Amino acid sequence: MHEKNRFEDELQTYTCLKRICENARERSLNPADKYAQKILLPLSGKKTDERRREITGYFDTLHFKTDALFFLDMVARFEQIVFDKVDHASGQIRRIVRDRYAKPDPFGKVAASFVKDQDDIHSLRNVHHLLENHIPKYLSGQLAAIIDHRNFIAHGGRIGRPSPHSVEEIALILDEILDHI
């Protein structure tokens, strides 16, 4: 059951923000347009070639940060969906165990407590371990790479590795993983 892309709203916002930044870059590069001053672009006021490099560098950095923020936003949305599914599934399993495992042995009364829930599966890494043998290998590998990229961004590049995938590609990968769940 494939729903519409679960990340469509995030991607629309991302695309809109990218277009706004590109428009701002173009307007700022035009020396006759005072747009760079209007948006308080931090420029040193140097000659045209240096000004051009400063503007280009500034917007390149802004683009990089925009990608990182929207990547984190999509991963957070993915986690929210996954943990809602974990909570729902663990509740169903707990009810089944409680209703069907009514044995008089010592663990009969506490059998439902053996079911994992959000407190037991509290991180995306734990979700990956839970799913890795139940989704296709290529998706498991891509989820591991997404987790590495998330850690790379969240920890300032000290932990993890950057992903070669674009924000749009990440959205498709996460959506496909959710289809398998």
mmCIF file of C-alpha atoms in Angstrom:
data_model
loop_
_atom_site.group_PDB
_atom_site.id
_atom_site.type_symbol
_atom_site.label_atom_id
_atom_site.label_comp_id
_atom_site.label_asym_id
_atom_site.label_seq_id
_atom_site.Cartn_x
_atom_site.Cartn_y
_atom_site.Cartn_z
ATOM 1 C CA MET A 1 0.000 0.000 0.000
ATOM 2 C CA HIS A 2 1.930 3.014 -1.249
ATOM 3 C CA GLU A 3 0.644 6.267 0.156
ATOM 4 C CA LYS A 4 1.586 9.548 -1.453
ATOM 5 C CA ASN A 5 5.187 10.421 -0.779
ATOM 6 C CA ARG A 6 5.230 10.879 2.979
ATOM 7 C CA PHE A 7 7.856 13.589 2.597
ATOM 8 C CA GLU A 8 6.046 15.615 -0.062
ATOM 9 C CA ASP A 9 5.416 18.616 2.208
ATOM 10 C CA GLU A 10 9.048 18.729 3.314
ATOM 11 C CA LEU A 11 10.237 18.449 -0.296
ATOM 12 C CA GLN A 12 7.912 21.238 -1.457
ATOM 13 C CA THR A 13 9.208 23.522 1.298
ATOM 14 C CA TYR A 14 12.800 22.536 0.462
ATOM 15 C CA THR A 15 12.287 23.212 -3.255
ATOM 16 C CA CYS A 16 10.675 26.572 -2.537
ATOM 17 C CA LEU A 17 13.504 27.608 -0.212
ATOM 18 C CA LYS A 18 16.131 26.520 -2.768
ATOM 19 C CA ARG A 19 14.415 28.649 -5.440
ATOM 20 C CA ILE A 20 14.249 31.636 -3.093
ATOM 21 C CA CYS A 21 17.985 31.266 -2.404
ATOM 22 C CA GLU A 22 18.819 30.958 -6.106
ATOM 23 C CA ASN A 23 16.767 34.049 -6.866
ATOM 24 C CA ALA A 24 18.501 35.912 -4.026
ATOM 25 C CA ARG A 25 21.906 34.787 -5.342
ATOM 26 C CA GLU A 26 21.135 36.035 -8.837
ATOM 27 C CA ARG A 27 19.802 39.369 -7.598
ATOM 28 C CA SER A 28 22.737 39.809 -5.223
ATOM 29 C CA LEU A 29 25.255 39.197 -8.022
ATOM 30 C CA ASN A 30 23.806 42.123 -9.982
ATOM 31 C CA PRO A 31 25.764 45.193 -8.814
ATOM 32 C CA ALA A 32 22.999 47.534 -10.025
ATOM 33 C CA ASP A 33 20.457 45.805 -7.755
ATOM 34 C CA LYS A 34 20.678 46.791 -4.095
ATOM 35 C CA TYR A 35 19.139 43.474 -3.031
ATOM 36 C CA ALA A 36 22.292 42.286 -1.214
ATOM 37 C CA GLN A 37 22.017 45.338 1.022
ATOM 38 C CA LYS A 38 18.284 44.841 1.557
ATOM 39 C CA ILE A 39 18.780 41.295 2.858
ATOM 40 C CA LEU A 40 21.857 42.329 4.856
ATOM 41 C CA LEU A 41 24.229 39.980 3.051
ATOM 42 C CA PRO A 42 27.553 40.090 4.935
ATOM 43 C CA LEU A 43 29.827 41.556 2.268
ATOM 44 C CA SER A 44 33.103 43.376 2.683
ATOM 45 C CA GLY A 45 32.206 45.953 0.024
ATOM 46 C CA LYS A 46 35.174 45.092 -2.200
ATOM 47 C CA LYS A 47 35.481 45.164 -5.983
ATOM 48 C CA THR A 48 33.171 43.299 -8.333
ATOM 49 C CA ASP A 49 35.198 40.072 -8.681
ATOM 50 C CA GLU A 50 35.758 39.741 -4.922
ATOM 51 C CA ARG A 51 32.134 40.660 -4.255
ATOM 52 C CA ARG A 52 31.036 37.959 -6.706
ATOM 53 C CA ARG A 53 33.190 35.335 -4.919
ATOM 54 C CA GLU A 54 31.845 36.395 -1.521
ATOM 55 C CA ILE A 55 28.236 36.179 -2.689
ATOM 56 C CA THR A 56 28.795 32.836 -4.389
ATOM 57 C CA GLY A 57 30.563 31.423 -1.315
ATOM 58 C CA TYR A 58 27.857 32.708 1.002
ATOM 59 C CA PHE A 59 25.057 31.120 -1.020
ATOM 60 C CA ASP A 60 27.015 27.871 -1.458
ATOM 61 C CA THR A 61 27.241 27.672 2.353
ATOM 62 C CA LEU A 62 23.560 28.543 2.672
ATOM 63 C CA HIS A 63 22.672 25.809 0.170
ATOM 64 C CA PHE A 64 24.776 23.268 2.110
ATOM 65 C CA LYS A 65 23.065 24.232 5.382
ATOM 66 C CA THR A 66 19.629 24.094 3.767
ATOM 67 C CA ASP A 67 20.339 20.560 2.525
ATOM 68 C CA ALA A 68 21.501 19.504 5.992
ATOM 69 C CA LEU A 69 18.466 20.984 7.753
ATOM 70 C CA PHE A 70 15.977 19.425 5.375
ATOM 71 C CA PHE A 71 17.802 16.106 5.557
ATOM 72 C CA LEU A 72 17.452 16.223 9.360
ATOM 73 C CA ASP A 73 13.804 17.258 9.006
ATOM 74 C CA MET A 74 13.036 14.251 6.790
ATOM 75 C CA VAL A 75 14.864 11.824 9.051
ATOM 76 C CA ALA A 76 12.941 13.221 12.034
ATOM 77 C CA ARG A 77 9.676 12.722 10.105
ATOM 78 C CA PHE A 78 10.766 9.166 9.234
ATOM 79 C CA GLU A 79 11.533 8.458 12.898
ATOM 80 C CA GLN A 80 8.146 9.826 13.934
ATOM 81 C CA ILE A 81 6.358 7.534 11.465
ATOM 82 C CA VAL A 82 8.459 4.502 12.423
ATOM 83 C CA PHE A 83 8.014 5.002 16.168
ATOM 84 C CA ASP A 84 4.247 5.432 15.687
ATOM 85 C CA LYS A 85 4.284 2.085 13.867
ATOM 86 C CA VAL A 86 6.428 0.496 16.613
ATOM 87 C CA ASP A 87 4.039 1.779 19.274
ATOM 88 C CA HIS A 88 1.008 0.464 17.379
ATOM 89 C CA ALA A 89 2.584 -2.931 16.654
ATOM 90 C CA SER A 90 3.857 -3.425 20.205
ATOM 91 C CA GLY A 91 0.401 -2.582 21.567
ATOM 92 C CA GLN A 92 -1.197 -5.165 19.288
ATOM 93 C CA ILE A 93 1.400 -7.809 20.145
ATOM 94 C CA ARG A 94 1.060 -7.068 23.860
ATOM 95 C CA ARG A 95 -2.745 -7.555 23.631
ATOM 96 C CA ILE A 96 -2.328 -10.829 21.748
ATOM 97 C CA VAL A 97 0.180 -12.150 24.281
ATOM 98 C CA ARG A 98 -1.962 -11.043 27.228
ATOM 99 C CA ASP A 99 -5.143 -12.604 25.735
ATOM 100 C CA ARG A 100 -3.650 -15.803 24.347
ATOM 101 C CA TYR A 101 -0.832 -16.622 26.732
ATOM 102 C CA ALA A 102 -2.835 -17.169 29.898
ATOM 103 C CA LYS A 103 -0.704 -19.905 31.397
ATOM 104 C CA PRO A 104 -0.325 -20.538 35.110
ATOM 105 C CA ASP A 105 3.492 -20.728 34.911
ATOM 106 C CA PRO A 106 5.617 -18.074 36.678
ATOM 107 C CA PHE A 107 5.907 -15.879 33.571
ATOM 108 C CA GLY A 108 2.289 -16.229 32.458
ATOM 109 C CA LYS A 109 1.190 -13.075 34.232
ATOM 110 C CA VAL A 110 4.092 -10.948 32.985
ATOM 111 C CA ALA A 111 4.476 -12.394 29.465
ATOM 112 C CA ALA A 112 3.251 -9.170 27.850
ATOM 113 C CA SER A 113 6.156 -7.290 29.433
ATOM 114 C CA PHE A 114 8.538 -9.264 27.172
ATOM 115 C CA VAL A 115 7.212 -7.345 24.149
ATOM 116 C CA LYS A 116 9.514 -4.533 23.016
ATOM 117 C CA ASP A 117 8.149 -1.010 22.758
ATOM 118 C CA GLN A 118 9.406 2.541 22.085
ATOM 119 C CA ASP A 119 11.364 2.528 25.333
ATOM 120 C CA ASP A 120 13.310 -0.535 24.155
ATOM 121 C CA ILE A 121 13.712 0.658 20.552
ATOM 122 C CA HIS A 122 14.577 4.271 21.279
ATOM 123 C CA SER A 123 16.982 5.147 18.467
ATOM 124 C CA LEU A 124 17.125 4.989 14.708
ATOM 125 C CA ARG A 125 20.102 2.640 15.017
ATOM 126 C CA ASN A 126 17.914 0.224 17.043
ATOM 127 C CA VAL A 127 15.217 0.464 14.367
ATOM 128 C CA HIS A 128 17.828 -0.398 11.757
ATOM 129 C CA HIS A 129 18.924 -3.464 13.729
ATOM 130 C CA LEU A 130 15.296 -4.512 14.087
ATOM 131 C CA LEU A 131 14.616 -4.128 10.352
ATOM 132 C CA GLU A 132 17.912 -5.186 8.786
ATOM 133 C CA ASN A 133 16.905 -8.796 8.070
ATOM 134 C CA HIS A 134 13.315 -7.905 7.185
ATOM 135 C CA ILE A 135 13.816 -5.349 4.438
ATOM 136 C CA PRO A 136 15.868 -5.840 1.247
ATOM 137 C CA LYS A 137 19.643 -5.676 1.793
ATOM 138 C CA TYR A 138 20.069 -2.640 -0.444
ATOM 139 C CA LEU A 139 17.517 -0.703 1.658
ATOM 140 C CA SER A 140 19.169 -1.840 4.868
ATOM 141 C CA GLY A 141 22.494 -0.548 3.545
ATOM 142 C CA GLN A 142 20.930 2.748 2.502
ATOM 143 C CA LEU A 143 19.280 3.153 5.919
ATOM 144 C CA ALA A 144 22.674 2.563 7.556
ATOM 145 C CA ALA A 145 24.185 5.233 5.270
ATOM 146 C CA ILE A 146 21.355 7.657 6.135
ATOM 147 C CA ILE A 147 21.972 7.084 9.839
ATOM 148 C CA ASP A 148 25.701 7.725 9.280
ATOM 149 C CA HIS A 149 24.890 10.943 7.412
ATOM 150 C CA ARG A 150 22.489 12.052 10.163
ATOM 151 C CA ASN A 151 25.222 11.448 12.742
ATOM 152 C CA PHE A 152 27.736 13.312 10.553
ATOM 153 C CA ILE A 153 25.478 16.391 10.459
ATOM 154 C CA ALA A 154 24.322 16.186 14.079
ATOM 155 C CA HIS A 155 27.852 15.792 15.454
ATOM 156 C CA GLY A 156 29.614 18.363 13.299
ATOM 157 C CA GLY A 157 31.420 15.834 11.127
ATOM 158 C CA ARG A 158 33.112 14.032 14.038
ATOM 159 C CA ILE A 159 30.934 10.899 13.779
ATOM 160 C CA GLY A 160 29.515 9.213 10.692
ATOM 161 C CA ARG A 161 30.027 9.923 7.017
ATOM 162 C CA PRO A 162 28.377 12.275 4.536
ATOM 163 C CA SER A 163 25.958 10.718 2.059
ATOM 164 C CA PRO A 164 26.343 11.131 -1.699
ATOM 165 C CA HIS A 165 22.535 11.208 -2.038
ATOM 166 C CA SER A 166 20.547 14.375 -2.601
ATOM 167 C CA VAL A 167 17.712 15.424 -0.308
ATOM 168 C CA GLU A 168 15.227 14.251 -2.959
ATOM 169 C CA GLU A 169 16.901 10.828 -3.200
ATOM 170 C CA ILE A 170 16.901 10.451 0.597
ATOM 171 C CA ALA A 171 13.143 11.145 0.628
ATOM 172 C CA LEU A 172 12.571 8.380 -1.945
ATOM 173 C CA ILE A 173 14.738 5.915 -0.002
ATOM 174 C CA LEU A 174 12.970 6.624 3.312
ATOM 175 C CA ASP A 175 9.598 6.372 1.597
ATOM 176 C CA GLU A 176 10.546 2.994 0.105
ATOM 177 C CA ILE A 177 11.671 1.722 3.516
ATOM 178 C CA LEU A 178 8.308 2.778 4.969
ATOM 179 C CA ASP A 179 6.550 0.867 2.164
ATOM 180 C CA HIS A 180 8.377 -2.293 3.275
ATOM 181 C CA ILE A 181 7.487 -1.735 6.912
#
